[in-house]
PDB file of C-alpha atoms and ligand atoms in Angstrom:
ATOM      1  CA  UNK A   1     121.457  71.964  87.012  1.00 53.00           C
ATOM      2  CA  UNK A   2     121.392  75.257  88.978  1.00 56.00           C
ATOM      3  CA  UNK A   3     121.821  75.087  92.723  1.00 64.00           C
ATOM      4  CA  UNK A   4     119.012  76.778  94.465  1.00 67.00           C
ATOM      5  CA  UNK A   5     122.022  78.658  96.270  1.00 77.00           C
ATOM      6  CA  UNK A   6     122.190  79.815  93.141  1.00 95.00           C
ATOM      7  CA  UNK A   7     118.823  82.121  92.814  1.00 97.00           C
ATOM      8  CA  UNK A   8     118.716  85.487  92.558  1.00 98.00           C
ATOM      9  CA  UNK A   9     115.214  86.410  93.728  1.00 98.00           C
ATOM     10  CA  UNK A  10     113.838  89.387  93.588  1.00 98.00           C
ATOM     11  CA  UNK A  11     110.456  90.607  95.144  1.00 98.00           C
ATOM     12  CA  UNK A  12     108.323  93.490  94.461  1.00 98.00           C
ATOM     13  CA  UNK A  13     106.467  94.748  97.818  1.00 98.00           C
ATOM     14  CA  UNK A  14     105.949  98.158  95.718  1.00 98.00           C
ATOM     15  CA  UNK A  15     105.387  99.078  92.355  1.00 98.00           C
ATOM     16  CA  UNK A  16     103.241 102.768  92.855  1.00 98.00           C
ATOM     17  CA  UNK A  17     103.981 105.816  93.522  1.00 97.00           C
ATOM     18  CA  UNK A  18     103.243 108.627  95.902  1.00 96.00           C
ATOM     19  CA  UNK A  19      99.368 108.214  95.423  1.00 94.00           C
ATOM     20  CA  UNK A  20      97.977 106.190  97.870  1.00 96.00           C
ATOM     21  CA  UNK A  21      96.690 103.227  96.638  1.00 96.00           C
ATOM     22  CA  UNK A  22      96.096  99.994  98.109  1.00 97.00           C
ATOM     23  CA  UNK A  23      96.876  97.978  94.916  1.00 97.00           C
ATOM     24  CA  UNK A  24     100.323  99.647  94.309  1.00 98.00           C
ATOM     25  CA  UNK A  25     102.254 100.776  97.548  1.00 98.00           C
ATOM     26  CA  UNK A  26     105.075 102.852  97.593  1.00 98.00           C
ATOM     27  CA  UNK A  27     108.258 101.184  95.993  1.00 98.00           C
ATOM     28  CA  UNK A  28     110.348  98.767  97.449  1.00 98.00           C
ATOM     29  CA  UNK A  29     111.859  95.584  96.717  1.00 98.00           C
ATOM     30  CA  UNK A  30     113.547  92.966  98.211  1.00 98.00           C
ATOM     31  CA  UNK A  31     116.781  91.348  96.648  1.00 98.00           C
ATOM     32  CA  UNK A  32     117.360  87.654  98.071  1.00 98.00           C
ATOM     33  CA  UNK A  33     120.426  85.949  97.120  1.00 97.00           C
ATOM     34  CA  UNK A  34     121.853  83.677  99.115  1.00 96.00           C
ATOM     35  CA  UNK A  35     121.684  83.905 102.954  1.00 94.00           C
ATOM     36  CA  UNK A  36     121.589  87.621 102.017  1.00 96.00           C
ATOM     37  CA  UNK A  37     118.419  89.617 102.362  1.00 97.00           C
ATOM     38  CA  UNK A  38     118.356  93.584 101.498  1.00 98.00           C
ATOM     39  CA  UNK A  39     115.947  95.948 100.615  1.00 98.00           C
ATOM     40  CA  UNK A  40     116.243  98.517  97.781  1.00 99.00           C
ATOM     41  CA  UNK A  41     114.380 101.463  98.866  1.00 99.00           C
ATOM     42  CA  UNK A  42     111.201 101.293 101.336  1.00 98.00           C
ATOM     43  CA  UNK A  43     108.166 102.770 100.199  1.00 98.00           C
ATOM     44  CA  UNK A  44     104.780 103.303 102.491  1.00 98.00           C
ATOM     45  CA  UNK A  45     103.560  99.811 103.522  1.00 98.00           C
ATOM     46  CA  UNK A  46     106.553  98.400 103.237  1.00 98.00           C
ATOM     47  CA  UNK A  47     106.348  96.226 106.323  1.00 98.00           C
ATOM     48  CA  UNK A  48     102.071  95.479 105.192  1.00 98.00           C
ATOM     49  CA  UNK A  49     104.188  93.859 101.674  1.00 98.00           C
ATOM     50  CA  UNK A  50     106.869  91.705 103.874  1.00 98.00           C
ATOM     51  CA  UNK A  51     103.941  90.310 106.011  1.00 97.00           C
ATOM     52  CA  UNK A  52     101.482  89.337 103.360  1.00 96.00           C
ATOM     53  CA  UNK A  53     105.013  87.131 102.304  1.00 95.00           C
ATOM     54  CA  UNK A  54     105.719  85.799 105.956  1.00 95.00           C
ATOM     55  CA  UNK A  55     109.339  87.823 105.945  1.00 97.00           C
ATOM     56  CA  UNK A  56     109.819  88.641 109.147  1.00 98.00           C
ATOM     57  CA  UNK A  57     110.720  92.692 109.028  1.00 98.00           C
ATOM     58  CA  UNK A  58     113.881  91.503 111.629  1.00 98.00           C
ATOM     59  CA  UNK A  59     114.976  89.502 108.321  1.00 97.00           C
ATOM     60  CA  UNK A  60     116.018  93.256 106.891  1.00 98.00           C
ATOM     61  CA  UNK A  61     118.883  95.415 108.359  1.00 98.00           C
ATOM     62  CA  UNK A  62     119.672  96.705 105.107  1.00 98.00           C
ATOM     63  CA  UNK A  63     118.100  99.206 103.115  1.00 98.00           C
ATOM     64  CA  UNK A  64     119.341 100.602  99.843  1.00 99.00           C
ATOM     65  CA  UNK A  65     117.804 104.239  98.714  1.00 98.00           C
ATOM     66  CA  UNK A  66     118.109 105.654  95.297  1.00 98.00           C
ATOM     67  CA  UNK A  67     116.629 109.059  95.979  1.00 98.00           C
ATOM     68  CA  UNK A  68     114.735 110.734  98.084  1.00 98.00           C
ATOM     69  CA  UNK A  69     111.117 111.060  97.246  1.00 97.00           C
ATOM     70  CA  UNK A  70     109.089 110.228  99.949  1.00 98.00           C
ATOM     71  CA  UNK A  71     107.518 107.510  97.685  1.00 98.00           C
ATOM     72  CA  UNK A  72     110.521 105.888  98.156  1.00 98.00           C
ATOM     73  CA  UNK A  73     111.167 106.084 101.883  1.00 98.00           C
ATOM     74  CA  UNK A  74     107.932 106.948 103.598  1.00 98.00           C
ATOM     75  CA  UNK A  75     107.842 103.347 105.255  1.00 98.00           C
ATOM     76  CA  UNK A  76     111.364 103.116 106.637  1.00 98.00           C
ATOM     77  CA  UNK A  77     110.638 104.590 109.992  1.00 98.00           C
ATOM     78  CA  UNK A  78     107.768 101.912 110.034  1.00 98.00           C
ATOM     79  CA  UNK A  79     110.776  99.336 109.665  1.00 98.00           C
ATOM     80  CA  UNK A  80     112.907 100.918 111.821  1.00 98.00           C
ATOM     81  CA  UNK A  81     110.276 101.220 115.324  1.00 98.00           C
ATOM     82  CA  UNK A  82     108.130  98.399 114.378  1.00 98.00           C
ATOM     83  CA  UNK A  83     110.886  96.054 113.515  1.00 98.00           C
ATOM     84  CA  UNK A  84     112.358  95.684 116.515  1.00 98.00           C
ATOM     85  CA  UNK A  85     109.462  94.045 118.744  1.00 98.00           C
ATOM     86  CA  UNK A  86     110.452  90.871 120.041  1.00 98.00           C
ATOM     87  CA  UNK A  87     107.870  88.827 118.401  1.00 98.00           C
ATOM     88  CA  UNK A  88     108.370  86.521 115.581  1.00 97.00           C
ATOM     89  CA  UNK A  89     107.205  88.757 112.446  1.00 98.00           C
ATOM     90  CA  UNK A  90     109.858  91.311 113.919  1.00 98.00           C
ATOM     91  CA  UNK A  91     112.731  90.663 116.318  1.00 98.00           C
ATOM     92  CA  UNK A  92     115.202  92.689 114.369  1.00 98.00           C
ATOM     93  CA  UNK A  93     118.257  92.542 116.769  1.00 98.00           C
ATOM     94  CA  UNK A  94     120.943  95.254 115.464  1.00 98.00           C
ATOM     95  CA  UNK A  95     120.377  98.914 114.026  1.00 98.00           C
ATOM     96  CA  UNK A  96     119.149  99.477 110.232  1.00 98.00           C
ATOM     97  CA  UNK A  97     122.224 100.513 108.217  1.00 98.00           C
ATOM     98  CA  UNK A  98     120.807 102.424 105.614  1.00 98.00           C
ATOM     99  CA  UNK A  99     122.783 103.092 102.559  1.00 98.00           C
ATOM    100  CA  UNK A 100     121.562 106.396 100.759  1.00 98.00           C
ATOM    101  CA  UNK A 101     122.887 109.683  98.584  1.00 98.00           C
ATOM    102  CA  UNK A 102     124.326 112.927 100.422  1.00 97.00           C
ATOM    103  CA  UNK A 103     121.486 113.625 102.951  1.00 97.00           C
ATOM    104  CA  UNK A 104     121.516 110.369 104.267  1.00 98.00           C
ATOM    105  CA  UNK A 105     122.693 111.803 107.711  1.00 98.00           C
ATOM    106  CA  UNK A 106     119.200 113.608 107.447  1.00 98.00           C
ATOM    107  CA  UNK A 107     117.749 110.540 107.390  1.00 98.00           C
ATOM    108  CA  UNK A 108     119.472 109.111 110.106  1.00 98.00           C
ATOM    109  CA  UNK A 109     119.088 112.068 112.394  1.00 98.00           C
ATOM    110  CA  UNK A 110     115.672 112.623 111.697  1.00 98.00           C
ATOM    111  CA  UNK A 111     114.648 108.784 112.258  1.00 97.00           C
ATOM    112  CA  UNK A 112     116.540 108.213 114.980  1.00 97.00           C
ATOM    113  CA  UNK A 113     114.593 111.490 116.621  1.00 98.00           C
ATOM    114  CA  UNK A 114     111.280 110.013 115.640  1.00 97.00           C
ATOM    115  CA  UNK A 115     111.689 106.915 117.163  1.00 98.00           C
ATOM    116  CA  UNK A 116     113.323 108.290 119.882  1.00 98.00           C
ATOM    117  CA  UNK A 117     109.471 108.395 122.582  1.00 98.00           C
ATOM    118  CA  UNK A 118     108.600 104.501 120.969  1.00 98.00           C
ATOM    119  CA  UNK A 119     112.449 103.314 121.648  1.00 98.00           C
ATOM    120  CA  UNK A 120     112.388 105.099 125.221  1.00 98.00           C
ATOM    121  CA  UNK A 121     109.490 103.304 126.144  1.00 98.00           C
ATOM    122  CA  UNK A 122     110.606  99.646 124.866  1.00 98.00           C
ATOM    123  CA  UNK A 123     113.607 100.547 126.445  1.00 98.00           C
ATOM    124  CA  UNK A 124     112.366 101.111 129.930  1.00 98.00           C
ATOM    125  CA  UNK A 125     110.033  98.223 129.654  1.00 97.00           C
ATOM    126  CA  UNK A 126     113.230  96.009 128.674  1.00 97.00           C
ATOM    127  CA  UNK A 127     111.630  95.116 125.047  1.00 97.00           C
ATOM    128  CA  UNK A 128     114.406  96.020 123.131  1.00 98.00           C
ATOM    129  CA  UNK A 129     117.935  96.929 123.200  1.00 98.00           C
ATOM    130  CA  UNK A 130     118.098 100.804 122.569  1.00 98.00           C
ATOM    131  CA  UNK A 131     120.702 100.666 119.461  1.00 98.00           C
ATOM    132  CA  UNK A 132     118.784  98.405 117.836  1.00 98.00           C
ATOM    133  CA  UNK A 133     115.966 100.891 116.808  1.00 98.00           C
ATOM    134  CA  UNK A 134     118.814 102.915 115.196  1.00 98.00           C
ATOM    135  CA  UNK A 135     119.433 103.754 111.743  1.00 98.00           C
ATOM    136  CA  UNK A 136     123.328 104.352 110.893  1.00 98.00           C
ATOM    137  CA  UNK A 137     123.783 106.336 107.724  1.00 98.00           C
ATOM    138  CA  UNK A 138     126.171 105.095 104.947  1.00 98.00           C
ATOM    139  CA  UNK A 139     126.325 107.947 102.159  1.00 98.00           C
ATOM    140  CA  UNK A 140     127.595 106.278  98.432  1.00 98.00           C
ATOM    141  CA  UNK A 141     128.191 107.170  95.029  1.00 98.00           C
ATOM    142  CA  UNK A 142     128.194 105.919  91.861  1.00 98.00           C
ATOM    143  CA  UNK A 143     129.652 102.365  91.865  1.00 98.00           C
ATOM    144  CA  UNK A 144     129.644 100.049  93.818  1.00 98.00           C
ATOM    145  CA  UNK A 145     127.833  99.644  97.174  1.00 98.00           C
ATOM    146  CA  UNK A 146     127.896  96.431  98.425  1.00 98.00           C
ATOM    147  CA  UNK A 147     129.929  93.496  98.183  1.00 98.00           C
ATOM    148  CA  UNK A 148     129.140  91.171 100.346  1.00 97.00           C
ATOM    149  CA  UNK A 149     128.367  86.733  99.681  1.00 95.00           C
ATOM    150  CA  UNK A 150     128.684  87.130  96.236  1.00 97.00           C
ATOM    151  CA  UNK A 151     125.809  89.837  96.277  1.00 98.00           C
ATOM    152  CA  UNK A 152     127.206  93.096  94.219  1.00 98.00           C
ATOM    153  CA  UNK A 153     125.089  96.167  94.185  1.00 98.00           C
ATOM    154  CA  UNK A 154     126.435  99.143  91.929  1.00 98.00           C
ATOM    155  CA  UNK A 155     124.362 102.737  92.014  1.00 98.00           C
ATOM    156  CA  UNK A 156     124.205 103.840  88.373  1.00 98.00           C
ATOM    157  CA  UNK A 157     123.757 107.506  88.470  1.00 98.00           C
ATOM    158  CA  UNK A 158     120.335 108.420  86.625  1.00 98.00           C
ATOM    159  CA  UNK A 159     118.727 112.097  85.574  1.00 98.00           C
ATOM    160  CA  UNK A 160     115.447 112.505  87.488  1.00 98.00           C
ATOM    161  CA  UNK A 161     115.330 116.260  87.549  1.00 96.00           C
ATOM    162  CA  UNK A 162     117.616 119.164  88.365  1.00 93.00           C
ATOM    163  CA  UNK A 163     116.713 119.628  92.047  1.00 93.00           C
ATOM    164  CA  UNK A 164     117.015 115.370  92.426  1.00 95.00           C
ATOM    165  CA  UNK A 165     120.854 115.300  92.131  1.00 95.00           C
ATOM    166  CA  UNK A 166     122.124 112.563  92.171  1.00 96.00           C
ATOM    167  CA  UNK A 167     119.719 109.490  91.955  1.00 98.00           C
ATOM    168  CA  UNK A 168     120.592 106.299  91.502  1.00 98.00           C
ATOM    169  CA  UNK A 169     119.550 103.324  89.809  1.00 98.00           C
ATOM    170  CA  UNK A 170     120.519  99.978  91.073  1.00 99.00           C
ATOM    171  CA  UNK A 171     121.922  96.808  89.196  1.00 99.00           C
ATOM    172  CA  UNK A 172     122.186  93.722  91.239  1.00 99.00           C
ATOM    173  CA  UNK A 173     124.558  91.189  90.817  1.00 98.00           C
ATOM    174  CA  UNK A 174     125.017  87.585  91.681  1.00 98.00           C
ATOM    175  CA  UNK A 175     125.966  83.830  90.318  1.00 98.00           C
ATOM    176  CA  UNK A 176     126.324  85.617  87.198  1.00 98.00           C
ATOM    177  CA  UNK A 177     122.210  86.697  87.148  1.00 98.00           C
ATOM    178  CA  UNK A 178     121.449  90.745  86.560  1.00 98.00           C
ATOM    179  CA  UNK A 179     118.721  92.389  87.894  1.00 99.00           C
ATOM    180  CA  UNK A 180     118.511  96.039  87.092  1.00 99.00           C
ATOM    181  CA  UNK A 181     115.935  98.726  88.764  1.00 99.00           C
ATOM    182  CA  UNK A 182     115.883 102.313  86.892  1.00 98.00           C
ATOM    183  CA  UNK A 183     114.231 103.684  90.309  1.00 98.00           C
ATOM    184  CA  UNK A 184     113.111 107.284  88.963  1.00 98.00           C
ATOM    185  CA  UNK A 185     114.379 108.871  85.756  1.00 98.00           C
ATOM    186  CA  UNK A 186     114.365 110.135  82.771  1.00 98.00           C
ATOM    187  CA  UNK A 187     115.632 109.010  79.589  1.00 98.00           C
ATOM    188  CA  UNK A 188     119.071 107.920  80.411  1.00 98.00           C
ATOM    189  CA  UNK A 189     122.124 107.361  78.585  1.00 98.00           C
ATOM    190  CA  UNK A 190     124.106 106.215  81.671  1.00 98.00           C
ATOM    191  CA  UNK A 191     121.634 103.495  82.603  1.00 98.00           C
ATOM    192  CA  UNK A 192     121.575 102.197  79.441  1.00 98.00           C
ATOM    193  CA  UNK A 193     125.400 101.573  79.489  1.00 98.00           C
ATOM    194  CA  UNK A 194     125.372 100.561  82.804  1.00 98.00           C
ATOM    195  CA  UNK A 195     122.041  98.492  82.010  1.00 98.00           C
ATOM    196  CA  UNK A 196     123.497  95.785  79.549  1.00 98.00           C
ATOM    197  CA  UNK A 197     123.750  92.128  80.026  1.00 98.00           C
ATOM    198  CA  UNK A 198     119.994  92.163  82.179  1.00 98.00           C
ATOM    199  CA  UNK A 199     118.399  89.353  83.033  1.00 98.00           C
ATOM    200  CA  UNK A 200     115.425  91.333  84.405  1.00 98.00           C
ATOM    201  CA  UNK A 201     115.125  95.059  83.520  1.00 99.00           C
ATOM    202  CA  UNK A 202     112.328  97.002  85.952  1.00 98.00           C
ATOM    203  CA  UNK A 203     112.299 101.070  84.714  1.00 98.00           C
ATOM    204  CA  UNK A 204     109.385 103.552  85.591  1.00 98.00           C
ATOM    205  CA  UNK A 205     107.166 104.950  83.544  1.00 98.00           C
ATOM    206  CA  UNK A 206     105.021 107.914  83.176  1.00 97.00           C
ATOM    207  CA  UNK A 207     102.368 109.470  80.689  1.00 96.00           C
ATOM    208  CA  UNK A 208      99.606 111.897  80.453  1.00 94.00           C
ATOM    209  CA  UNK A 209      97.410 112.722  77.778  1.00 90.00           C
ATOM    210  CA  UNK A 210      98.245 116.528  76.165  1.00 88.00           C
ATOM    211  CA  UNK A 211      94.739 117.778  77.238  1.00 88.00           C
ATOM    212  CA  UNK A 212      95.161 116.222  80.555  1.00 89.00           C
ATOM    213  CA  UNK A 213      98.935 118.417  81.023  1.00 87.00           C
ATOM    214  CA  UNK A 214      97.094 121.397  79.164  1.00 88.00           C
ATOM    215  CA  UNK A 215      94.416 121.598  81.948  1.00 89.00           C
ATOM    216  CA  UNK A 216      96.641 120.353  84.821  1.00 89.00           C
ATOM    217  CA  UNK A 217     100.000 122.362  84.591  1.00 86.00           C
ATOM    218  CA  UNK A 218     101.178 120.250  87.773  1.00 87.00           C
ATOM    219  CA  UNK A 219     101.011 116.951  85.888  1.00 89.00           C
ATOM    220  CA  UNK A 220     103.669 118.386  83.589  1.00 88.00           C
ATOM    221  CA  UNK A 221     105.647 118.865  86.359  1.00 88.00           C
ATOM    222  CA  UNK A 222     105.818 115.509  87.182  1.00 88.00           C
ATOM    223  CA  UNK A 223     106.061 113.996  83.918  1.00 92.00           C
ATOM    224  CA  UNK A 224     109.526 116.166  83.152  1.00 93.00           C
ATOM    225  CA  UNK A 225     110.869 113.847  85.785  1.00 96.00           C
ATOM    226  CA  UNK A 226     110.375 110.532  84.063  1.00 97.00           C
ATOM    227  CA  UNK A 227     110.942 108.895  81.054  1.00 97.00           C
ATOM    228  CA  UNK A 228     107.649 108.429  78.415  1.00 97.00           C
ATOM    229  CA  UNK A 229     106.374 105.206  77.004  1.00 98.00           C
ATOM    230  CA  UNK A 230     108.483 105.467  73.745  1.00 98.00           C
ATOM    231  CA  UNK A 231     111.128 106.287  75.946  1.00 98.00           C
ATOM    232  CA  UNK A 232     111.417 103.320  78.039  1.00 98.00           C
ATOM    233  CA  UNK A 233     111.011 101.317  74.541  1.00 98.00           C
ATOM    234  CA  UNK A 234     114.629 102.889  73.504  1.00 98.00           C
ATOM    235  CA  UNK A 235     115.602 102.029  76.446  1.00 98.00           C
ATOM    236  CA  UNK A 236     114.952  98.495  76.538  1.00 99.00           C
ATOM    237  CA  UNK A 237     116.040  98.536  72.549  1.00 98.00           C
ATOM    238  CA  UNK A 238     119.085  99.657  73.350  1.00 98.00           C
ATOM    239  CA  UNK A 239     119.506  96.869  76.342  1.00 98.00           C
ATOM    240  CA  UNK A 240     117.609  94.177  75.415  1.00 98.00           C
ATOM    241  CA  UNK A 241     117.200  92.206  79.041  1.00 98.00           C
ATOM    242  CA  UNK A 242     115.600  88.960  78.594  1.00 98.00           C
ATOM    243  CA  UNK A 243     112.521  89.757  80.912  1.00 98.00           C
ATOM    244  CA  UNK A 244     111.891  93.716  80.440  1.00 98.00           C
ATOM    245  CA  UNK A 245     109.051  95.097  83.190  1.00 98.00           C
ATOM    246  CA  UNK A 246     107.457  98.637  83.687  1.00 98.00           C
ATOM    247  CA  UNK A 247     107.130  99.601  87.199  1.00 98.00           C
ATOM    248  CA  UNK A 248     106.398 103.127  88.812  1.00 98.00           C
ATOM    249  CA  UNK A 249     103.671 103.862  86.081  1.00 98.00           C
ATOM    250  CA  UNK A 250     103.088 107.674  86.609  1.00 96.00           C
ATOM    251  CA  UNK A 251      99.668 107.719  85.258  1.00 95.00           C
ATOM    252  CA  UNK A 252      97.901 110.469  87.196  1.00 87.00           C
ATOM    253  CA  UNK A 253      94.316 111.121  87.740  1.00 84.00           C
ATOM    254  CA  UNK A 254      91.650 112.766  87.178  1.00 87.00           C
ATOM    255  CA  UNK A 255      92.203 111.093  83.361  1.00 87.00           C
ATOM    256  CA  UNK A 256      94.628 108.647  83.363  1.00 92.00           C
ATOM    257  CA  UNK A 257      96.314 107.365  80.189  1.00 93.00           C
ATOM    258  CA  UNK A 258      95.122 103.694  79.698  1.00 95.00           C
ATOM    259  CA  UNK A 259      97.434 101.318  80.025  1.00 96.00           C
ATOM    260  CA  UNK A 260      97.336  99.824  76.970  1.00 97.00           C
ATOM    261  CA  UNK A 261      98.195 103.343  75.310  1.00 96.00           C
ATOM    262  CA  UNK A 262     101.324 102.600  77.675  1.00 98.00           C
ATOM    263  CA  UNK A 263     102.255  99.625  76.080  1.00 98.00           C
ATOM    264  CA  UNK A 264     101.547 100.837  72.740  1.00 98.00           C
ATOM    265  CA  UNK A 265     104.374 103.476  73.876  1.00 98.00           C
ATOM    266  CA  UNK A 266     106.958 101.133  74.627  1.00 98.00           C
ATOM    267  CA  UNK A 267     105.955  98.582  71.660  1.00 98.00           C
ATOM    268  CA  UNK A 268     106.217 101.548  68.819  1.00 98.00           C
ATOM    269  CA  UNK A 269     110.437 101.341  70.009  1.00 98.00           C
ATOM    270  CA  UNK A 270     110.739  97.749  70.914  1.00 98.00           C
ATOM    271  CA  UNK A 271     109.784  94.381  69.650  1.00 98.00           C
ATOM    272  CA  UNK A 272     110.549  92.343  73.092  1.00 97.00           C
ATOM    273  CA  UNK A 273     108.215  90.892  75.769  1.00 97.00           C
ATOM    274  CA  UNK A 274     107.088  93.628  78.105  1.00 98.00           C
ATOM    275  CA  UNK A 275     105.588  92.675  81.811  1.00 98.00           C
ATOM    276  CA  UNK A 276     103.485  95.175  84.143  1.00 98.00           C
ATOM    277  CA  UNK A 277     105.022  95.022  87.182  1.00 98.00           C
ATOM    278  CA  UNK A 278     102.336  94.580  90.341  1.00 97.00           C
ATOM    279  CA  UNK A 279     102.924  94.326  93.860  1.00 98.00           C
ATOM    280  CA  UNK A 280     104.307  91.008  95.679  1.00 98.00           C
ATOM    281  CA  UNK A 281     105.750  90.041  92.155  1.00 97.00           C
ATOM    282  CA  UNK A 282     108.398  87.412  92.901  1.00 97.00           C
ATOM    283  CA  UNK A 283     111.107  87.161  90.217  1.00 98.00           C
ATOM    284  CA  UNK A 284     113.793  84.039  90.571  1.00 97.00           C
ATOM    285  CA  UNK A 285     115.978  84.427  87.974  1.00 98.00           C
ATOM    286  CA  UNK A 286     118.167  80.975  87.681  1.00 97.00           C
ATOM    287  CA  UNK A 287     118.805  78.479  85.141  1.00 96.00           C
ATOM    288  CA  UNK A 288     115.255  80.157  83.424  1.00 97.00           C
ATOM    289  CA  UNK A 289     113.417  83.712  84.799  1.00 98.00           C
ATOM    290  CA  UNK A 290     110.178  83.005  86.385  1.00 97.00           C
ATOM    291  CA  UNK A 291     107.787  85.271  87.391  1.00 97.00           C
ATOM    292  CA  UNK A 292     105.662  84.341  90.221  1.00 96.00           C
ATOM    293  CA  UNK A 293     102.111  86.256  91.637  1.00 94.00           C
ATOM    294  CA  UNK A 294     101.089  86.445  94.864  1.00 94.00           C
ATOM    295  CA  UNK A 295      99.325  83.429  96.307  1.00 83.00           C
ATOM    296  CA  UNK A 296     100.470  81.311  93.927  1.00 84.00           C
ATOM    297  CA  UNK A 297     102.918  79.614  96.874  1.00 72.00           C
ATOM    298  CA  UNK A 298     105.574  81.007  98.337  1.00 67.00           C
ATOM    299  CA  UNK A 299     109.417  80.021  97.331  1.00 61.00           C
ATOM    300  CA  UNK A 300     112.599  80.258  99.332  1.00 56.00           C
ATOM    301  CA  UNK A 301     113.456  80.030 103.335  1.00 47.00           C
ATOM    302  CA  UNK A 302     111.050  82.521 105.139  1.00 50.00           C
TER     303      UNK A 302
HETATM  304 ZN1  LIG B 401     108.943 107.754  92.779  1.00 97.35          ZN
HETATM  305 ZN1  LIG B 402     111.270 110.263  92.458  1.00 97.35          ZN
END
């Protein structure tokens, strides 16, 4: 039988994109394996997500970014200031060591300066300790990350857009489970090498109808960044994961594309199960993959 030890869960605070939207918040996910806890990328309401679980935001000092959207970061300064209170769904007692692409140090600088009135004040009212409301830049590249337990995260380099270089996806690694997370992109040759062997495969998604682009030149825009329907079904052809998901579904207003023309995207290229990703989406992939929904009972040590 598998060990619980054994787990590699995976949690989906955020599954949207930059509209705001209560039912999909910016994306982030939490990779649990282990004693280990890390976040890959931290999307608005990021903290909102690891409350409706009962994860203390303390329970997080590291934070994995592929890119730098601010869909993708918007809630890390949330982390970083609000983590720190000395109260139980906090109490984070060391800096945030954030891993990111060149411009990371931007990041850090420009964090550190907007906590800098919050942490003063904590500070002088002896809350916190000072360096804990820190971030600390780590700048990677392609390949491995983090090593750490067991726990092996490797940054696949994806194509999101000439003026994105580089972004990353991640693939997660541990007691022999995959989890991979395309992050943004387009069609990608690299990810798909770097994609095989998957448990769980999450990519994005994005569509528009032609009138829609036609009369909205800016939804064209962002649709050249991402990878269509029929796209993500070559993808997941060509990788076959036992569990494939769509996340990140670009699928603008004023007329969105229905999601079941999505679907009918990725099914018209492959044959395979297909899940909708939604937020709080707990994935433990063991001895089986199960996919659990919010408030159906929460698993693991909180
Ligand atoms: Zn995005
Ligand atoms: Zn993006």
């Amino acid at each position: 039988m598998q060990q619980a030890d054994d787990i590699l869960r995976v949690i989906l605070l955020g599954t949207g994109i930059p509209n705001p939207d209560i039912n999909a918040f910016g994306t982030a996910t939490i990779i649990e394996a282990g004693s280990q806890r890390v976040l890959l990328d931290c999307g608005r309401g990021t903290v909102i997500r690891m409350a409706q679980l009962g994860i203390p935001l303390g329970a997080v000092d590291k934070v994995f970014l592929s890119h730098f959207h601010s869909d993708h970061y918007a809630g890390l300064f949330d982390l970083l200031m609000t983590g720190t209170i000395p109260q139980p769904y906090a109490n984070r007692k060391c800096p945030l060591d954030v891993f990111g692409p060149p411009g990371v140090e931007d990041i850090e600088e420009g964090g550190n300066i907007i906590a800098r009135p919050d942490r003063k004040i904590r500070t002088d009212d002896n809350e916190i300790d000072p360096d804990h409301m820190r971030i600390i830049a780590h700048e990677y590249a392609e390949g491995p990350v983090y090593d750490e337990g067991g726990l092996r995260i490797i940054a696949i380099e994806v194509d999101h857009g000439e003026f994105i270089k580089p972004a990353y996806a991640f693939r997660v690694e541990y007691a022999g489970h995959v989890f991979v997370h395309s992050h943004d992109t387009r069609y990608n040759e690299n990810l798909i090498a770097q994609a095989q062997n998957a448990d769980v495969f999450v990519h994005e998604v994005a569509a528009a109808r032609e009138e829609t682009m036609a009369q909205y030149p800016g939804i064209r825009v962002a649709l050249d960044h991402h990878a269509t329907p029929e796209e993500v079904g070559r993808v997941f052809a060509q990788t076959r994961p036992k569990l494939a998901m769509l996340t990140h579904l670009v699928l603008l207003p004023p007329d969105p594309m229905p999601i079941n023309a999505v679907t009918a995207g990725v099914a018209s290229e492959y044959d395979g199960m297909v899940l909708v990703a939604e937020d709080l989406m707990t994935i433990e992939i063991g001895a089986n993959i199960t996919v659990i929904p919010f408030g159906h009972g929460r698993s693991g040590s909180r």
